[in-house]
Amino acid sequence: MTIREILKEATARLERAGVPNADYDAAQMLAHVLGEDTLMMRLNNHRAVEETKRAAYEAMLARREAREPMQYILGETGFMGLTFHVGPGVLCPRPDTEILCEEALLRLPEGGRVLDIGTGSGALAVSIARLAPGSRVTAVDVSETALAIAGENARLNGADVRFVRSDCFGALAGETFDMIVSNPPYIDRQEMETLMPEVQHEPALALCGGEDGLDFYRRISREAGAHLSDGGVLLFEIGWKQKDAVAALLARHIGEPFALRDYGGNWRVVGAVKERRDA
Ligand code: GLN
């Protein structure tokens, strides 16, 4: 079979499985197997594809038909212009989270100490360490799988990150930071039932923020003050409905809150600067 024939059949199969951009995904996976970009592949699509590559493609196609995220199937994804390995066990880095990363980079003082809580694939911690030279980044997660993947991403990207297995601040007694960032699990119990099939392949541990989705905001806000230097910043990614609730928590525990929207116009980041209490 030629590239053209394979893509036609694969697209039809993915469409039957309800995959939104069937034709795009079919091409991405075949280009990955062939080790080419999709444009080069399509420019000469009358070439035959050898049997071993067709078998590899078939395996990827079956996973996509089962609605696994493309990022898991390709094994990698981009974030902040860097490449991250991802797989089952960590949330796929999302473009929305770049808003949080950019704000962190803007606010981070020279040589600042940063803590990333619930690092997952390491997207935030590794990007900050790479893009803010001189910063000292610590990343924690409860999941060993996440720490293994995040560690690999730090190596791949040449980022110097200290990884600690910790449930929030649990293993960080007495440590302080100039910035704390977190994209915690924030989906509420009810919404967990309505997630896209792809998201259902991602770990519930990284998605579900308890009954109202706010469990981690409550916990981190309450405990963060003791781990922030004076003038230190706490930055959270939030779900689109959570701005007011999270801002109220920050106002109570940290300082005057601020909020930022994502490129889709939804509230995506809430943060606060720790008030100096030395007066
Ligand atoms: N943005 C993710 C989603 O809507 C949720 C990420 C999270 O819970 N931190 O699928």
PDB file of C-alpha atoms in Angstrom, residues 1-243:
ATOM      1  CA  MET A   1       0.000   0.000   0.000  1.00  0.00           C
ATOM      2  CA  THR A   2       1.109   3.542  -0.676  1.00  0.00           C
ATOM      3  CA  ILE A   3       1.183   6.416   1.790  1.00  0.00           C
ATOM      4  CA  ARG A   4      -1.892   7.866   0.133  1.00  0.00           C
ATOM      5  CA  GLU A   5      -3.901   4.651   0.405  1.00  0.00           C
ATOM      6  CA  ILE A   6      -2.833   4.075   4.002  1.00  0.00           C
ATOM      7  CA  LEU A   7      -3.837   7.598   5.028  1.00  0.00           C
ATOM      8  CA  LYS A   8      -7.216   7.320   3.335  1.00  0.00           C
ATOM      9  CA  GLU A   9      -8.069   4.104   5.134  1.00  0.00           C
ATOM     10  CA  ALA A  10      -6.669   5.287   8.477  1.00  0.00           C
ATOM     11  CA  THR A  11      -8.620   8.547   8.319  1.00  0.00           C
ATOM     12  CA  ALA A  12     -11.856   6.647   7.703  1.00  0.00           C
ATOM     13  CA  ARG A  13     -11.147   4.391  10.692  1.00  0.00           C
ATOM     14  CA  LEU A  14     -10.400   7.325  13.003  1.00  0.00           C
ATOM     15  CA  GLU A  15     -13.517   9.135  11.813  1.00  0.00           C
ATOM     16  CA  ARG A  16     -15.623   6.085  12.678  1.00  0.00           C
ATOM     17  CA  ALA A  17     -14.030   6.156  16.153  1.00  0.00           C
ATOM     18  CA  GLY A  18     -15.183   9.789  16.537  1.00  0.00           C
ATOM     19  CA  VAL A  19     -11.663  11.289  16.519  1.00  0.00           C
ATOM     20  CA  PRO A  20     -12.068  15.043  15.913  1.00  0.00           C
ATOM     21  CA  ASN A  21      -9.188  15.730  13.468  1.00  0.00           C
ATOM     22  CA  ALA A  22      -8.932  12.274  11.961  1.00  0.00           C
ATOM     23  CA  ASP A  23      -7.047  13.273   8.853  1.00  0.00           C
ATOM     24  CA  TYR A  24      -4.478  15.365  10.763  1.00  0.00           C
ATOM     25  CA  ASP A  25      -3.855  12.677  13.377  1.00  0.00           C
ATOM     26  CA  ALA A  26      -3.561   9.920  10.762  1.00  0.00           C
ATOM     27  CA  ALA A  27      -0.875  11.915   8.965  1.00  0.00           C
ATOM     28  CA  GLN A  28       1.005  12.871  12.140  1.00  0.00           C
ATOM     29  CA  MET A  29       1.319   9.251  13.213  1.00  0.00           C
ATOM     30  CA  LEU A  30       2.432   8.011   9.793  1.00  0.00           C
ATOM     31  CA  ALA A  31       5.010  10.786   9.497  1.00  0.00           C
ATOM     32  CA  HIS A  32       6.288   9.796  12.948  1.00  0.00           C
ATOM     33  CA  VAL A  33       6.678   6.159  11.842  1.00  0.00           C
ATOM     34  CA  LEU A  34       8.435   7.203   8.637  1.00  0.00           C
ATOM     35  CA  GLY A  35      10.654   9.702  10.443  1.00  0.00           C
ATOM     36  CA  GLU A  36       9.602  12.542   8.140  1.00  0.00           C
ATOM     37  CA  ASP A  37       7.536  15.660   8.579  1.00  0.00           C
ATOM     38  CA  THR A  38       3.993  15.533   7.243  1.00  0.00           C
ATOM     39  CA  LEU A  39       4.698  17.932   4.370  1.00  0.00           C
ATOM     40  CA  MET A  40       7.609  15.876   2.995  1.00  0.00           C
ATOM     41  CA  MET A  41       5.543  12.748   3.413  1.00  0.00           C
ATOM     42  CA  ARG A  42       2.598  14.159   1.483  1.00  0.00           C
ATOM     43  CA  LEU A  43       4.769  15.612  -1.279  1.00  0.00           C
ATOM     44  CA  ASN A  44       5.543  12.116  -2.468  1.00  0.00           C
ATOM     45  CA  ASN A  45       2.657  10.010  -1.289  1.00  0.00           C
ATOM     46  CA  HIS A  46       2.796   7.349  -3.997  1.00  0.00           C
ATOM     47  CA  ARG A  47       5.646   5.597  -2.239  1.00  0.00           C
ATOM     48  CA  ALA A  48       4.971   2.145  -0.832  1.00  0.00           C
ATOM     49  CA  VAL A  49       5.397   1.696   2.934  1.00  0.00           C
ATOM     50  CA  GLU A  50       7.361  -1.331   4.058  1.00  0.00           C
ATOM     51  CA  GLU A  51       5.745  -4.043   6.148  1.00  0.00           C
ATOM     52  CA  THR A  52       7.495  -3.376   9.483  1.00  0.00           C
ATOM     53  CA  LYS A  53       6.549   0.294   9.328  1.00  0.00           C
ATOM     54  CA  ARG A  54       2.975  -0.605   8.467  1.00  0.00           C
ATOM     55  CA  ALA A  55       2.831  -2.844  11.527  1.00  0.00           C
ATOM     56  CA  ALA A  56       4.151  -0.038  13.727  1.00  0.00           C
ATOM     57  CA  TYR A  57       1.582   2.306  12.237  1.00  0.00           C
ATOM     58  CA  GLU A  58      -1.239  -0.172  12.799  1.00  0.00           C
ATOM     59  CA  ALA A  59      -0.352  -0.326  16.510  1.00  0.00           C
ATOM     60  CA  MET A  60      -0.497   3.467  16.816  1.00  0.00           C
ATOM     61  CA  LEU A  61      -3.735   3.638  14.863  1.00  0.00           C
ATOM     62  CA  ALA A  62      -5.393   1.110  17.168  1.00  0.00           C
ATOM     63  CA  ARG A  63      -4.409   3.223  20.199  1.00  0.00           C
ATOM     64  CA  ARG A  64      -5.832   6.339  18.593  1.00  0.00           C
ATOM     65  CA  GLU A  65      -9.055   4.490  17.721  1.00  0.00           C
ATOM     66  CA  ALA A  66      -9.293   3.726  21.452  1.00  0.00           C
ATOM     67  CA  ARG A  67      -9.024   7.533  21.924  1.00  0.00           C
ATOM     68  CA  GLU A  68      -5.640   7.615  23.624  1.00  0.00           C
ATOM     69  CA  PRO A  69      -4.198  11.149  23.499  1.00  0.00           C
ATOM     70  CA  MET A  70      -1.943  11.793  20.503  1.00  0.00           C
ATOM     71  CA  GLN A  71       0.800  12.953  22.870  1.00  0.00           C
ATOM     72  CA  TYR A  72       0.951   9.519  24.536  1.00  0.00           C
ATOM     73  CA  ILE A  73       1.015   7.744  21.185  1.00  0.00           C
ATOM     74  CA  LEU A  74       3.733   9.951  19.723  1.00  0.00           C
ATOM     75  CA  GLY A  75       5.485   9.845  23.114  1.00  0.00           C
ATOM     76  CA  GLU A  76       6.254  13.537  23.152  1.00  0.00           C
ATOM     77  CA  THR A  77       4.803  17.017  22.940  1.00  0.00           C
ATOM     78  CA  GLY A  78       5.970  20.624  22.799  1.00  0.00           C
ATOM     79  CA  PHE A  79       5.749  23.146  25.636  1.00  0.00           C
ATOM     80  CA  MET A  80       7.386  26.597  25.711  1.00  0.00           C
ATOM     81  CA  GLY A  81       9.324  25.643  22.584  1.00  0.00           C
ATOM     82  CA  LEU A  82      10.903  22.640  24.339  1.00  0.00           C
ATOM     83  CA  THR A  83      10.171  18.954  23.766  1.00  0.00           C
ATOM     84  CA  PHE A  84       8.767  16.808  26.574  1.00  0.00           C
ATOM     85  CA  HIS A  85       8.390  13.059  26.784  1.00  0.00           C
ATOM     86  CA  VAL A  86       4.941  12.073  27.999  1.00  0.00           C
ATOM     87  CA  GLY A  87       3.123   8.826  28.604  1.00  0.00           C
ATOM     88  CA  PRO A  88       0.330   7.276  30.662  1.00  0.00           C
ATOM     89  CA  GLY A  89       0.829   8.408  34.252  1.00  0.00           C
ATOM     90  CA  VAL A  90       1.279  12.118  33.595  1.00  0.00           C
ATOM     91  CA  LEU A  91      -0.998  14.845  32.316  1.00  0.00           C
ATOM     92  CA  CYS A  92      -0.091  15.996  28.803  1.00  0.00           C
ATOM     93  CA  PRO A  93       1.287  19.543  28.967  1.00  0.00           C
ATOM     94  CA  ARG A  94      -1.317  21.931  27.543  1.00  0.00           C
ATOM     95  CA  PRO A  95      -0.785  25.204  25.689  1.00  0.00           C
ATOM     96  CA  ASP A  96      -2.948  27.011  28.295  1.00  0.00           C
ATOM     97  CA  THR A  97      -0.327  26.286  30.938  1.00  0.00           C
ATOM     98  CA  GLU A  98       2.212  28.366  28.990  1.00  0.00           C
ATOM     99  CA  ILE A  99       0.342  31.440  30.346  1.00  0.00           C
ATOM    100  CA  LEU A 100       1.374  30.412  33.865  1.00  0.00           C
ATOM    101  CA  CYS A 101       4.939  29.696  32.755  1.00  0.00           C
ATOM    102  CA  GLU A 102       5.306  33.059  31.025  1.00  0.00           C
ATOM    103  CA  GLU A 103       4.000  34.913  34.078  1.00  0.00           C
ATOM    104  CA  ALA A 104       6.413  32.986  36.287  1.00  0.00           C
ATOM    105  CA  LEU A 105       9.336  33.970  34.035  1.00  0.00           C
ATOM    106  CA  LEU A 106       8.288  37.638  34.127  1.00  0.00           C
ATOM    107  CA  ARG A 107       8.013  37.743  37.900  1.00  0.00           C
ATOM    108  CA  LEU A 108      10.956  35.592  38.914  1.00  0.00           C
ATOM    109  CA  PRO A 109      13.805  37.556  40.506  1.00  0.00           C
ATOM    110  CA  GLU A 110      17.380  36.905  39.333  1.00  0.00           C
ATOM    111  CA  GLY A 111      18.653  33.675  40.863  1.00  0.00           C
ATOM    112  CA  GLY A 112      15.234  33.041  42.433  1.00  0.00           C
ATOM    113  CA  ARG A 113      14.265  29.832  44.168  1.00  0.00           C
ATOM    114  CA  VAL A 114      11.211  28.214  42.580  1.00  0.00           C
ATOM    115  CA  LEU A 115       8.996  25.370  43.725  1.00  0.00           C
ATOM    116  CA  ASP A 116       6.675  23.502  41.320  1.00  0.00           C
ATOM    117  CA  ILE A 117       4.012  21.491  43.165  1.00  0.00           C
ATOM    118  CA  GLY A 118       2.627  18.471  41.303  1.00  0.00           C
ATOM    119  CA  THR A 119       5.144  18.719  38.484  1.00  0.00           C
ATOM    120  CA  GLY A 120       3.802  15.780  36.426  1.00  0.00           C
ATOM    121  CA  SER A 121       5.834  15.637  33.204  1.00  0.00           C
ATOM    122  CA  GLY A 122       7.984  18.457  34.584  1.00  0.00           C
ATOM    123  CA  ALA A 123       6.764  20.938  31.964  1.00  0.00           C
ATOM    124  CA  LEU A 124       6.701  23.965  34.292  1.00  0.00           C
ATOM    125  CA  ALA A 125       9.805  23.166  36.338  1.00  0.00           C
ATOM    126  CA  VAL A 126      11.976  22.236  33.361  1.00  0.00           C
ATOM    127  CA  SER A 127      10.836  25.214  31.271  1.00  0.00           C
ATOM    128  CA  ILE A 128      11.512  27.657  34.104  1.00  0.00           C
ATOM    129  CA  ALA A 129      14.940  26.140  34.820  1.00  0.00           C
ATOM    130  CA  ARG A 130      15.868  26.343  31.131  1.00  0.00           C
ATOM    131  CA  LEU A 131      14.382  29.747  30.360  1.00  0.00           C
ATOM    132  CA  ALA A 132      15.432  31.508  33.581  1.00  0.00           C
ATOM    133  CA  PRO A 133      19.160  30.778  33.807  1.00  0.00           C
ATOM    134  CA  GLY A 134      20.419  31.079  37.366  1.00  0.00           C
ATOM    135  CA  SER A 135      17.073  30.107  38.874  1.00  0.00           C
ATOM    136  CA  ARG A 136      17.094  27.265  41.393  1.00  0.00           C
ATOM    137  CA  VAL A 137      14.143  25.007  40.725  1.00  0.00           C
ATOM    138  CA  THR A 138      12.676  22.311  42.968  1.00  0.00           C
ATOM    139  CA  ALA A 139       9.849  20.119  41.689  1.00  0.00           C
ATOM    140  CA  VAL A 140       7.677  17.804  43.768  1.00  0.00           C
ATOM    141  CA  ASP A 141       5.108  15.155  42.954  1.00  0.00           C
ATOM    142  CA  VAL A 142       3.504  12.285  44.883  1.00  0.00           C
ATOM    143  CA  SER A 143       3.769  10.006  41.887  1.00  0.00           C
ATOM    144  CA  GLU A 144       7.001   8.048  41.289  1.00  0.00           C
ATOM    145  CA  THR A 145       5.997   7.624  37.638  1.00  0.00           C
ATOM    146  CA  ALA A 146       5.688  11.372  37.257  1.00  0.00           C
ATOM    147  CA  LEU A 147       9.078  11.959  38.928  1.00  0.00           C
ATOM    148  CA  ALA A 148      10.725   9.436  36.585  1.00  0.00           C
ATOM    149  CA  ILE A 149       9.234  11.108  33.497  1.00  0.00           C
ATOM    150  CA  ALA A 150       9.984  14.614  34.775  1.00  0.00           C
ATOM    151  CA  GLY A 151      13.581  13.607  35.557  1.00  0.00           C
ATOM    152  CA  GLU A 152      13.994  12.304  32.032  1.00  0.00           C
ATOM    153  CA  ASN A 153      12.605  15.581  30.663  1.00  0.00           C
ATOM    154  CA  ALA A 154      15.061  17.582  32.741  1.00  0.00           C
ATOM    155  CA  ARG A 155      17.945  15.538  31.285  1.00  0.00           C
ATOM    156  CA  LEU A 156      16.617  15.765  27.727  1.00  0.00           C
ATOM    157  CA  ASN A 157      16.355  19.527  27.985  1.00  0.00           C
ATOM    158  CA  GLY A 158      19.579  20.074  29.895  1.00  0.00           C
ATOM    159  CA  ALA A 159      17.701  21.600  32.835  1.00  0.00           C
ATOM    160  CA  ASP A 160      19.019  21.506  36.372  1.00  0.00           C
ATOM    161  CA  VAL A 161      16.007  20.659  38.551  1.00  0.00           C
ATOM    162  CA  ARG A 162      15.944  19.128  42.015  1.00  0.00           C
ATOM    163  CA  PHE A 163      13.179  16.520  42.266  1.00  0.00           C
ATOM    164  CA  VAL A 164      11.636  15.469  45.572  1.00  0.00           C
ATOM    165  CA  ARG A 165       8.879  12.957  46.185  1.00  0.00           C
ATOM    166  CA  SER A 166       6.429  14.929  48.277  1.00  0.00           C
ATOM    167  CA  ASP A 167       2.714  15.364  48.791  1.00  0.00           C
ATOM    168  CA  CYS A 168       2.542  19.161  48.456  1.00  0.00           C
ATOM    169  CA  PHE A 169       4.860  20.633  51.159  1.00  0.00           C
ATOM    170  CA  GLY A 170       5.091  17.344  53.083  1.00  0.00           C
ATOM    171  CA  ALA A 171       8.817  16.710  52.527  1.00  0.00           C
ATOM    172  CA  LEU A 172       9.844  20.380  52.460  1.00  0.00           C
ATOM    173  CA  ALA A 173       9.710  21.334  56.139  1.00  0.00           C
ATOM    174  CA  GLY A 174      11.586  24.579  56.827  1.00  0.00           C
ATOM    175  CA  GLU A 175      12.305  25.378  53.144  1.00  0.00           C
ATOM    176  CA  THR A 176      11.398  28.716  51.598  1.00  0.00           C
ATOM    177  CA  PHE A 177      11.067  29.824  47.979  1.00  0.00           C
ATOM    178  CA  ASP A 178      10.761  33.093  46.075  1.00  0.00           C
ATOM    179  CA  MET A 179       8.067  31.618  43.866  1.00  0.00           C
ATOM    180  CA  ILE A 180       5.678  28.704  44.095  1.00  0.00           C
ATOM    181  CA  VAL A 181       3.881  27.549  40.948  1.00  0.00           C
ATOM    182  CA  SER A 182       1.294  24.818  40.635  1.00  0.00           C
ATOM    183  CA  ASN A 183      -1.105  23.388  38.093  1.00  0.00           C
ATOM    184  CA  PRO A 184      -2.886  21.162  40.602  1.00  0.00           C
ATOM    185  CA  PRO A 185      -5.740  18.752  39.886  1.00  0.00           C
ATOM    186  CA  TYR A 186      -8.794  21.024  39.671  1.00  0.00           C
ATOM    187  CA  ILE A 187     -11.654  19.205  37.984  1.00  0.00           C
ATOM    188  CA  ASP A 188     -14.666  18.665  40.267  1.00  0.00           C
ATOM    189  CA  ARG A 189     -16.193  15.269  40.908  1.00  0.00           C
ATOM    190  CA  GLN A 190     -19.192  15.848  38.673  1.00  0.00           C
ATOM    191  CA  GLU A 191     -17.158  17.131  35.739  1.00  0.00           C
ATOM    192  CA  MET A 192     -14.875  14.076  35.967  1.00  0.00           C
ATOM    193  CA  GLU A 193     -17.811  12.082  34.531  1.00  0.00           C
ATOM    194  CA  THR A 194     -18.049  14.248  31.432  1.00  0.00           C
ATOM    195  CA  LEU A 195     -14.411  14.436  30.288  1.00  0.00           C
ATOM    196  CA  MET A 196     -13.443  13.880  26.644  1.00  0.00           C
ATOM    197  CA  PRO A 197     -12.399  10.274  25.962  1.00  0.00           C
ATOM    198  CA  GLU A 198      -8.759  11.401  25.567  1.00  0.00           C
ATOM    199  CA  VAL A 199      -8.716  13.058  28.990  1.00  0.00           C
ATOM    200  CA  GLN A 200     -10.109   9.875  30.551  1.00  0.00           C
ATOM    201  CA  HIS A 201      -6.806   8.200  29.623  1.00  0.00           C
ATOM    202  CA  GLU A 202      -4.939  10.730  31.760  1.00  0.00           C
ATOM    203  CA  PRO A 203      -4.406  10.038  35.475  1.00  0.00           C
ATOM    204  CA  ALA A 204      -7.368  10.973  37.688  1.00  0.00           C
ATOM    205  CA  LEU A 205      -4.724  11.801  40.327  1.00  0.00           C
ATOM    206  CA  ALA A 206      -3.625  14.714  38.131  1.00  0.00           C
ATOM    207  CA  LEU A 207      -7.148  15.844  37.263  1.00  0.00           C
ATOM    208  CA  CYS A 208      -9.564  15.487  40.155  1.00  0.00           C
ATOM    209  CA  GLY A 209      -9.513  18.242  42.749  1.00  0.00           C
ATOM    210  CA  GLY A 210     -12.153  16.700  45.010  1.00  0.00           C
ATOM    211  CA  GLU A 211     -15.869  17.391  45.363  1.00  0.00           C
ATOM    212  CA  ASP A 212     -15.736  21.036  44.206  1.00  0.00           C
ATOM    213  CA  GLY A 213     -12.322  20.870  42.487  1.00  0.00           C
ATOM    214  CA  LEU A 214     -10.776  23.252  45.031  1.00  0.00           C
ATOM    215  CA  ASP A 215      -9.084  20.830  47.460  1.00  0.00           C
ATOM    216  CA  PHE A 216      -5.517  21.607  46.383  1.00  0.00           C
ATOM    217  CA  TYR A 217      -6.058  25.359  46.240  1.00  0.00           C
ATOM    218  CA  ARG A 218      -7.296  25.298  49.832  1.00  0.00           C
ATOM    219  CA  ARG A 219      -4.441  23.164  51.037  1.00  0.00           C
ATOM    220  CA  ILE A 220      -1.619  24.886  49.150  1.00  0.00           C
ATOM    221  CA  SER A 221      -2.907  28.410  49.948  1.00  0.00           C
ATOM    222  CA  ARG A 222      -3.087  27.577  53.634  1.00  0.00           C
ATOM    223  CA  GLU A 223       0.431  26.140  53.769  1.00  0.00           C
ATOM    224  CA  ALA A 224       2.277  28.289  51.192  1.00  0.00           C
ATOM    225  CA  GLY A 225       2.761  31.365  53.389  1.00  0.00           C
ATOM    226  CA  ALA A 226       5.248  29.529  55.593  1.00  0.00           C
ATOM    227  CA  HIS A 227       7.276  28.495  52.507  1.00  0.00           C
ATOM    228  CA  LEU A 228       7.370  31.855  50.689  1.00  0.00           C
ATOM    229  CA  SER A 229       9.999  34.546  51.223  1.00  0.00           C
ATOM    230  CA  ASP A 230       8.682  38.077  51.854  1.00  0.00           C
ATOM    231  CA  GLY A 231       7.567  39.430  48.500  1.00  0.00           C
ATOM    232  CA  GLY A 232       7.453  35.856  47.168  1.00  0.00           C
ATOM    233  CA  VAL A 233       4.843  34.946  44.573  1.00  0.00           C
ATOM    234  CA  LEU A 234       2.323  32.112  44.423  1.00  0.00           C
ATOM    235  CA  LEU A 235       0.933  31.316  40.958  1.00  0.00           C
ATOM    236  CA  PHE A 236      -1.829  28.809  40.253  1.00  0.00           C
ATOM    237  CA  GLU A 237      -3.361  27.515  37.059  1.00  0.00           C
ATOM    238  CA  ILE A 238      -7.126  27.369  37.530  1.00  0.00           C
ATOM    239  CA  GLY A 239     -10.222  26.062  35.765  1.00  0.00           C
ATOM    240  CA  TRP A 240     -12.305  28.702  33.991  1.00  0.00           C
ATOM    241  CA  LYS A 241     -14.960  28.902  36.743  1.00  0.00           C
ATOM    242  CA  GLN A 242     -12.556  29.026  39.678  1.00  0.00           C
ATOM    243  CA  LYS A 243     -11.130  32.564  39.624  1.00  0.00           C
TER     244      LYS A 243
END
